[in-house]
Amino acid sequence: MVTNSAACVFASMLLSPVMAIVLGVRNLSRQCLIGLAH
C-alpha cells in the first residue's frame, strides 16, 4: 500500500511538468497558427 502510493506520487511528480510542457507547446503552436493566419 505504501509503495503503491509512493509510486503514484512519483508518477504524478514526473507527469505534471510533462503535461505542463505539452500544454504550453500546444498553446504556443496555436498562437503561432493564429498569428500566421492573420
Short mmCIF file of C-alpha atoms in Angstrom, two decimals:
data_model
loop_
_atom_site.label_atom_id
_atom_site.label_comp_id
_atom_site.label_asym_id
_atom_site.label_seq_id
_atom_site.Cartn_x
_atom_site.Cartn_y
_atom_site.Cartn_z
CA MET A 1 0.00 0.00 0.00
CA VAL A 2 2.77 2.40 0.94
CA THR A 3 4.82 1.55 -2.14
CA ASN A 4 1.75 1.97 -4.34
CA SER A 5 1.01 5.47 -3.03
CA ALA A 6 4.69 6.40 -3.32
CA ALA A 7 4.67 5.22 -6.93
CA CYS A 8 1.56 7.31 -7.58
CA VAL A 9 3.19 10.40 -6.07
CA PHE A 10 6.37 9.78 -8.06
CA ALA A 11 4.41 9.30 -11.27
CA SER A 12 2.39 12.47 -10.69
CA MET A 13 5.58 14.43 -9.95
CA LEU A 14 7.03 13.18 -13.24
CA LEU A 15 3.86 13.71 -15.26
CA SER A 16 2.90 17.19 -14.06
CA PRO A 17 5.86 19.02 -15.68
CA VAL A 18 5.43 16.89 -18.80
CA MET A 19 1.76 17.83 -19.02
CA ALA A 20 2.64 21.49 -18.41
CA ILE A 21 5.19 21.38 -21.23
CA VAL A 22 2.73 19.65 -23.57
CA LEU A 23 0.00 22.19 -22.78
CA GLY A 24 2.47 25.07 -23.19
CA VAL A 25 3.65 23.76 -26.57
CA ARG A 26 0.08 23.28 -27.77
CA ASN A 27 -0.86 26.78 -26.61
CA LEU A 28 2.25 28.26 -28.23
CA SER A 29 1.69 26.44 -31.53
CA ARG A 30 -1.95 27.54 -31.54
CA GLN A 31 -0.87 31.16 -31.05
CA CYS A 32 1.67 30.77 -33.88
CA LEU A 33 -1.01 29.36 -36.18
CA ILE A 34 -3.35 32.23 -35.29
CA GLY A 35 -0.52 34.72 -35.90
CA LEU A 36 0.27 33.15 -39.28
CA ALA A 37 -3.38 33.04 -40.32
CA HIS A 38 -3.93 36.74 -39.59
#
